[in-house]
Coordinates of C-alpha atoms in Angstrom, one line a residue:
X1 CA 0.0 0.0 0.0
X2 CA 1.1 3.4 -1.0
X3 CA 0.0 4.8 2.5
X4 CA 1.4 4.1 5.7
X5 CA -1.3 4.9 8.0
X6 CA -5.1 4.5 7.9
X7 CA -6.6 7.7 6.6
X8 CA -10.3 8.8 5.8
X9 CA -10.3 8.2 2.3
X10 CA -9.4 4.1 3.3
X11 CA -13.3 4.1 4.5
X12 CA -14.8 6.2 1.5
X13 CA -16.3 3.2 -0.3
X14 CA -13.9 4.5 -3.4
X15 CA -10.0 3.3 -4.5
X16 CA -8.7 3.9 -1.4
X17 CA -10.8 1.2 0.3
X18 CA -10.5 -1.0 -2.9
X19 CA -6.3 -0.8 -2.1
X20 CA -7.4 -1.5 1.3
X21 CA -9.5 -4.5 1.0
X22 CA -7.2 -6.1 -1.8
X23 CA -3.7 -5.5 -0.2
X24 CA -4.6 -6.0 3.5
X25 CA -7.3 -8.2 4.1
X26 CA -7.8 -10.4 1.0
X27 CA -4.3 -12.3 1.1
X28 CA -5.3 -13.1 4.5
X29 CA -8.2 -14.7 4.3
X30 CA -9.0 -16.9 0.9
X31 CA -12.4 -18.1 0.6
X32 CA -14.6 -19.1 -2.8
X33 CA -17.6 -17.7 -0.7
X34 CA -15.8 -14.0 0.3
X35 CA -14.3 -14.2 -3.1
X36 CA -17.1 -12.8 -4.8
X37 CA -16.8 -9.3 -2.3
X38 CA -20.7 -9.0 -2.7
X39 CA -23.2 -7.2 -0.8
X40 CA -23.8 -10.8 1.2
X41 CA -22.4 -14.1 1.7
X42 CA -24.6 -17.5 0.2
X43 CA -24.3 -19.7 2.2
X44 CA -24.9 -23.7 1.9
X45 CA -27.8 -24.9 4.1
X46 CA -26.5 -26.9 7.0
X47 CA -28.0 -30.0 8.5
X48 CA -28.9 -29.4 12.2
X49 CA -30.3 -26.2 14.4
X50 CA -28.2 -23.2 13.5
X51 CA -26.5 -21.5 16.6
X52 CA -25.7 -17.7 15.6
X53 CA -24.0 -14.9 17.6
X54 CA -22.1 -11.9 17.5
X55 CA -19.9 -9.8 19.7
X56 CA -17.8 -6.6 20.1
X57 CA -14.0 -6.4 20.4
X58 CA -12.6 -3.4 21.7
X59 CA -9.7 -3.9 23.6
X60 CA -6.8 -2.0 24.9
X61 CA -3.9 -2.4 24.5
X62 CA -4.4 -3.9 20.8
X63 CA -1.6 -6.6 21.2
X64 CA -1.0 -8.3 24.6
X65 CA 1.2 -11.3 25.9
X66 CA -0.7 -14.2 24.5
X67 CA -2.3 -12.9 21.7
X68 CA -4.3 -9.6 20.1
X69 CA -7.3 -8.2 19.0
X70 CA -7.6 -10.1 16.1
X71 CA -7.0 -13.3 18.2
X72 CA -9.3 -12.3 20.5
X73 CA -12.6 -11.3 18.2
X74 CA -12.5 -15.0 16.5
X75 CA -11.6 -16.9 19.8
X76 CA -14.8 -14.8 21.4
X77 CA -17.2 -15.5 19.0
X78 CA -16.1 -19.1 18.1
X79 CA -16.2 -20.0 21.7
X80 CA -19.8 -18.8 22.4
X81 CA -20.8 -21.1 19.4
X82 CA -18.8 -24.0 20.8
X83 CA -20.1 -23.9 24.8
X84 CA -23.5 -24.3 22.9
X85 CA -22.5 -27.6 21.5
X86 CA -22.4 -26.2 17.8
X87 CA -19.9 -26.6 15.7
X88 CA -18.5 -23.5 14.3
X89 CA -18.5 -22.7 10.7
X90 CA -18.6 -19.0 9.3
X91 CA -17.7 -15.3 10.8
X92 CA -18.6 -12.1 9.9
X93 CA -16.1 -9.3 10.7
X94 CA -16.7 -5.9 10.5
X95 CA -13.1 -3.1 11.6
X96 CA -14.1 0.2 13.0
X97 CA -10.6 1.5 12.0
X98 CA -9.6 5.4 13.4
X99 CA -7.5 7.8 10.9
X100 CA -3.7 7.4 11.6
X101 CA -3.6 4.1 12.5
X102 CA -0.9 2.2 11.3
X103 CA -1.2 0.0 8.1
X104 CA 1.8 -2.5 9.6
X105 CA -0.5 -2.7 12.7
X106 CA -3.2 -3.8 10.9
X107 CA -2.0 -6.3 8.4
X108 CA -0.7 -7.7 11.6
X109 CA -4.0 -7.9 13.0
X110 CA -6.1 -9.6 10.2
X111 CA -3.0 -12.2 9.5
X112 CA -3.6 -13.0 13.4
X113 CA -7.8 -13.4 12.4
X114 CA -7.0 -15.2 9.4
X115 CA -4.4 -17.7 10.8
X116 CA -7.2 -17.9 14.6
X117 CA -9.9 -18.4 12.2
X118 CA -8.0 -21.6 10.3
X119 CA -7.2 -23.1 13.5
X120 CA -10.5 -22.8 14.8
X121 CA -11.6 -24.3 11.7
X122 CA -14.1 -21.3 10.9
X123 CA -14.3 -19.6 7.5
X124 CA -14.6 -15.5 7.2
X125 CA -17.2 -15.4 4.5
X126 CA -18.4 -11.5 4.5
X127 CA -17.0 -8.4 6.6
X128 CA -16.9 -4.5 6.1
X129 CA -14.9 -1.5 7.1
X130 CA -15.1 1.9 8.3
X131 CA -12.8 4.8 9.2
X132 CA -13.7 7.0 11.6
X133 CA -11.5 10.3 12.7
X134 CA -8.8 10.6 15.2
X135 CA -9.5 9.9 18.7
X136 CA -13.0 8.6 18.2
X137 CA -11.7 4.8 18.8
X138 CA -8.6 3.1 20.4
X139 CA -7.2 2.6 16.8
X140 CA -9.3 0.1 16.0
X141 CA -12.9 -2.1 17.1
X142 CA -14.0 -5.8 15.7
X143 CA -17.2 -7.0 15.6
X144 CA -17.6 -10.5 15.0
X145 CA -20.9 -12.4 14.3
X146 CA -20.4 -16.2 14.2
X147 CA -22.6 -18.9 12.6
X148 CA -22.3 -23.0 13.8
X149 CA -24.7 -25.9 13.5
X150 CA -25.7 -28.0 16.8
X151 CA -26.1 -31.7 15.7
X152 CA -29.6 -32.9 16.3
X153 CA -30.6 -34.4 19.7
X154 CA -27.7 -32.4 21.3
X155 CA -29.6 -30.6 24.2
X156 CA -26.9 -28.7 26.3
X157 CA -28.0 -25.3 28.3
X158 CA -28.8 -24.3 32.2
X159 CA -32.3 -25.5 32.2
X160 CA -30.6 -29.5 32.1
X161 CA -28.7 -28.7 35.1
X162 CA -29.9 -30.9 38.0
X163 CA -28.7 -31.4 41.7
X164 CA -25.9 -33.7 42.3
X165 CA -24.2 -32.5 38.9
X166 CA -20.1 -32.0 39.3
X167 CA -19.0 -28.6 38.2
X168 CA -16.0 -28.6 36.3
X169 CA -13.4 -25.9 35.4
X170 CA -10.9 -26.6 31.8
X171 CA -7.7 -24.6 33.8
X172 CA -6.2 -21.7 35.7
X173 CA -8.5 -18.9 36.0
X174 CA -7.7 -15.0 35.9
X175 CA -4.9 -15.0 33.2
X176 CA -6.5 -12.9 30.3
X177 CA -7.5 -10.1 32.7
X178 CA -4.8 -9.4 35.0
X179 CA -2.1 -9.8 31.9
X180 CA -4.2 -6.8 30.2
X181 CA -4.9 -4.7 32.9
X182 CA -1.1 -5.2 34.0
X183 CA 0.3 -4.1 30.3
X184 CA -1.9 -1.5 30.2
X185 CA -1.1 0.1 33.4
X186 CA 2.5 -0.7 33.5
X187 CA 2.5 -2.5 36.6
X188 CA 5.4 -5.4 36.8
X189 CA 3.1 -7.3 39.5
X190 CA 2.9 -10.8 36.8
X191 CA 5.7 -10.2 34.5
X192 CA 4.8 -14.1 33.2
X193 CA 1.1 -13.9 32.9
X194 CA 0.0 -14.9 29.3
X195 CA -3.0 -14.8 28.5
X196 CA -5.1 -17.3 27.6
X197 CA -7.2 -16.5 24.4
X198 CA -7.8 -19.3 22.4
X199 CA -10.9 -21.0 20.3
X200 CA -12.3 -23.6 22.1
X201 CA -13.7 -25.8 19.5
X202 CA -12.3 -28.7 19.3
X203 CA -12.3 -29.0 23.7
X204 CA -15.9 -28.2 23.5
X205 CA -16.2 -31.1 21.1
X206 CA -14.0 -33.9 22.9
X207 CA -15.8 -33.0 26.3
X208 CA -19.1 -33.2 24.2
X209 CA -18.1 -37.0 22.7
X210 CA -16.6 -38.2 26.2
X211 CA -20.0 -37.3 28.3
X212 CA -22.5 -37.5 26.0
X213 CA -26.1 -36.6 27.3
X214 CA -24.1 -36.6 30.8
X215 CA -23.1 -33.4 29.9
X216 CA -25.7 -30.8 31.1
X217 CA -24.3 -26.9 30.6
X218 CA -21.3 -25.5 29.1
X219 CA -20.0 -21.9 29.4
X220 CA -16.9 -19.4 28.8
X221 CA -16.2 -17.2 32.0
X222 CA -15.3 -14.5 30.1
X223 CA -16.2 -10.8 31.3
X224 CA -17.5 -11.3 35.0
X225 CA -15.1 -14.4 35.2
X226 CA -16.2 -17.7 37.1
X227 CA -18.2 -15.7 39.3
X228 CA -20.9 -14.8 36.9
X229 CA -20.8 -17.7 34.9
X230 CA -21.7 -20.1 37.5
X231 CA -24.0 -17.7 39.4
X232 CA -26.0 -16.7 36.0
X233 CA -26.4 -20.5 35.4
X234 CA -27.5 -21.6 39.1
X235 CA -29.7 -19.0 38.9
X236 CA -31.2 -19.8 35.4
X237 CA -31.1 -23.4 36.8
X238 CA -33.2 -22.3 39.9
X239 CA -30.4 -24.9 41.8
X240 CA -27.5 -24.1 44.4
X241 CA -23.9 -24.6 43.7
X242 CA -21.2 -25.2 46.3
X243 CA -17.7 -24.6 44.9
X244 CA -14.1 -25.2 46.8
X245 CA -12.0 -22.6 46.8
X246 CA -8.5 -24.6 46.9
X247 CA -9.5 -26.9 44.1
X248 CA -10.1 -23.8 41.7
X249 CA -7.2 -23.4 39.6
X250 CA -5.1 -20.1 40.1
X251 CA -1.3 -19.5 39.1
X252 CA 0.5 -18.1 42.0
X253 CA 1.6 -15.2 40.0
X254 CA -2.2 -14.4 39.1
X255 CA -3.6 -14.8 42.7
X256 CA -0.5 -12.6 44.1
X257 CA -1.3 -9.4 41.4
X258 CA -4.6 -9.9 42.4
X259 CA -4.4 -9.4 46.3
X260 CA -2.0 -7.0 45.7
X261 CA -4.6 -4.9 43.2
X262 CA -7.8 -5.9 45.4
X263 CA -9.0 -7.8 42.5
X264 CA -11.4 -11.7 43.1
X265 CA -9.8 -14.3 40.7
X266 CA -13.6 -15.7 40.3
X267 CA -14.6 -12.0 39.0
X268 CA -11.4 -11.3 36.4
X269 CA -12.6 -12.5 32.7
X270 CA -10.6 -15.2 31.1
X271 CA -10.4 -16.1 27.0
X272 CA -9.7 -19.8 26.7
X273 CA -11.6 -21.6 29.4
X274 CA -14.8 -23.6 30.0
X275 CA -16.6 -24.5 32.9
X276 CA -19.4 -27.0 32.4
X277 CA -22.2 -28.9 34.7
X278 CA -21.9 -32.7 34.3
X279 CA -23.8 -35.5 35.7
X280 CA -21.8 -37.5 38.5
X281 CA -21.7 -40.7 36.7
X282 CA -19.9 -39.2 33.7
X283 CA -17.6 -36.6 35.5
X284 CA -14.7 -38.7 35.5
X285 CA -14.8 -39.4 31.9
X286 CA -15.3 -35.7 30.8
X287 CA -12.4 -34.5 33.8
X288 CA -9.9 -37.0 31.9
X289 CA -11.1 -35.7 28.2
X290 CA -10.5 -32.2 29.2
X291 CA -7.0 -33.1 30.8
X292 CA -6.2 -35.0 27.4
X293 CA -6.4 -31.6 25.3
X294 CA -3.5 -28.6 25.6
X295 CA -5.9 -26.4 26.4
X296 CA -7.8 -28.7 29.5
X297 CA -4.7 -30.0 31.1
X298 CA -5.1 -28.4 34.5
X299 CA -9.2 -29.1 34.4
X300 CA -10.2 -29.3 38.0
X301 CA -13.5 -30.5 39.7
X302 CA -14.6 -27.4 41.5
X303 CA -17.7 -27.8 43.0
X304 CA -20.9 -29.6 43.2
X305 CA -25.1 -28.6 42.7
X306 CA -25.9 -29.2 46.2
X307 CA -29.8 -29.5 47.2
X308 CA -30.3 -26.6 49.1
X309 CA -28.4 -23.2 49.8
X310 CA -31.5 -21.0 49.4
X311 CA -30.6 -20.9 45.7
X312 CA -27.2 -19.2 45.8
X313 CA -23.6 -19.9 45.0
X314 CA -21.4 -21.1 48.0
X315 CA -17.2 -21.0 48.1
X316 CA -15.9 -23.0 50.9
X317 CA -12.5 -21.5 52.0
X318 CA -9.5 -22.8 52.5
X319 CA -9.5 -21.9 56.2
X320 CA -13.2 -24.0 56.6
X321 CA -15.4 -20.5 55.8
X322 CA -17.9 -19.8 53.6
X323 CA -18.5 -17.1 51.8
X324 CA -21.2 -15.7 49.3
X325 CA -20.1 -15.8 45.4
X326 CA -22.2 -13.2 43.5
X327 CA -22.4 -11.0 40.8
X328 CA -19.5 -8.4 40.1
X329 CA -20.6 -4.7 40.9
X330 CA -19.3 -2.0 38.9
X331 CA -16.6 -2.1 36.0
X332 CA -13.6 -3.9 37.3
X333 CA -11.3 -4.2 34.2
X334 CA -12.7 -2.4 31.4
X335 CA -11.6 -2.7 27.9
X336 CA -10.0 -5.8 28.2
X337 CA -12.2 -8.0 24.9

């Protein structure tokens, strides 16, 4: 590209956004049905219920330990499809690009979408961009809107979840958000945090094989963390959960920048993790197929759907408390997917 930077004229609809599309996007991502650049993609009709989503990407900084904001507005997206049981198979993406951003910083991003999107097996079929002007975005926003088929007779969601169900966790919690909010602020609290963005898939599919119709509720904590994921699902359950607090899986690194920064592990979002109600009978099987994946090696039982806690989520500390696990309140780490 002639330019360096994004400018105005990139967004117009006109050459610029033609030199735009063909010398930063299109290498990226080859596909016979994007190919066409029209108006809409078509779209074979799948076999199964069709699972369909979309979400927002605006994170800052734009590249982080671990991964970016390309990485990060596939593995979003693909992973809501996959906790649901589907199968992912197209994305939409859509750049809110501000004027003066750097090309270089952008081809960057898309070649970390394209190459996210092949290993998550998913096919970018339709997208658009936009410029707006300086300092009216952190130099750039994704929106991705993902499409996946659920095979028929799969029936996963809150309202299966039953008392007596083990609640399992795929690994350590807290890494995407303390990494972020530690770059961002310069803090050297957890110099080796990583975080942990990544598509989910093909876990989501083994744990889905190993339990079969054991396997009750899936869901990614991501904004909110484990906190809200559990206690949105008990809650949409109508059950109690008790959860153990030293069987919850924390790097010491995480859980020290947290006390130090006042922040709850079970409240700080994470990017590559699952936490799913199975019946008892099949826990063991779906623990060991999460632990045989990269991605589920450090998959913990965590707690348990108990009969009666007046309908609320319980953590039994390590010193032999209890204590209430709720939703967050307020805006902890903002801007961080």
């Amino acid at each position: 590209m002639r330019n360096k930077t994004v400018t105005t004229a990139h967004g117009s609809g006109g050459k610029a956004s033609r030199e735009l599309l063909e010398s930063v996007f299109l290498p990226h991502l080859p596909s016979r049905l994007l190919a066409p650049l029209s108006d809409q993609a078509l779209l074979p009709r799948p076999e199964g219920r069709v699972a369909f989503t979309t979400d927002s990407f605006v994170v800052k900084p734009l590249f982080f330990p671990g991964g970016d904001i390309g990485k990060l507005a596939v593995c979003g997206t693909v992973n809501d499809l996959a906790v649901g049981g589907a199968v992912p198979n197209y994305l939409a993406c859509s750049f809110i690009l501000e004027e003066g951003l750097p090309v270089a910083d952008l081809q960057r991003v898309v070649r970390s979408l394209a190459e996210t999107a092949r290993e998550a097996g998913v096919e970018v079929v339709t997208g658009d961009t936009k410029v707006v002007e300086r300092g009216a975005a952190d130099g750039m926003f994704i929106t991705t809107t993902g499409l996946g088929v659920v095979p028929d007779g799969l029936d996963i969601g809150a309202h299966r979840i039953e008392v007596g169900d083990v609640l399992l966790l795929s690994g350590h919690l807290a890494d995407h958000g303390i990494t972020l909010f530690c770059l961002r602020e310069g803090i050297d609290l957890a110099s080796d945090a990583v975080s942990d963005c990544a598509p989910l898939g093909e876990l989501c599919s083994r744990l889905v094989s190993a339990a079969g119709d054991g396997l009750h509720a899936m869901r990614d904590p991501t904004r909110g963390g484990l906190a809200t994921a559990v206690v949105e699902m008990a809650n949409s359950a109508g059950v109690s959960v008790e959860m153990d607090e030293a069987a919850i899986p924390v790097r010491d690194a995480v859980r020290s920048a947290c006390e130090v920064l006042g922040f709850d592990p079970l409240t700080v979002a994470n990017e590559g993790k699952v936490v799913a109600f199975v019946s008892e009978d099949v826990a063991p099987a779906a623990l060991e197929a999460l632990r045989s994946h990269p991605l589920g090696r450090d998959a913990a039982v965590i707690g348990h759907v108990v009969p009666s806690l007046d309908g609320l989520v319980w953590l039994n500390t390590p010193i032999g408390g209890q204590r209430i696990v709720d939703l967050p309140a307020g805006e902890l780490l903002p801007r961080i997917c």
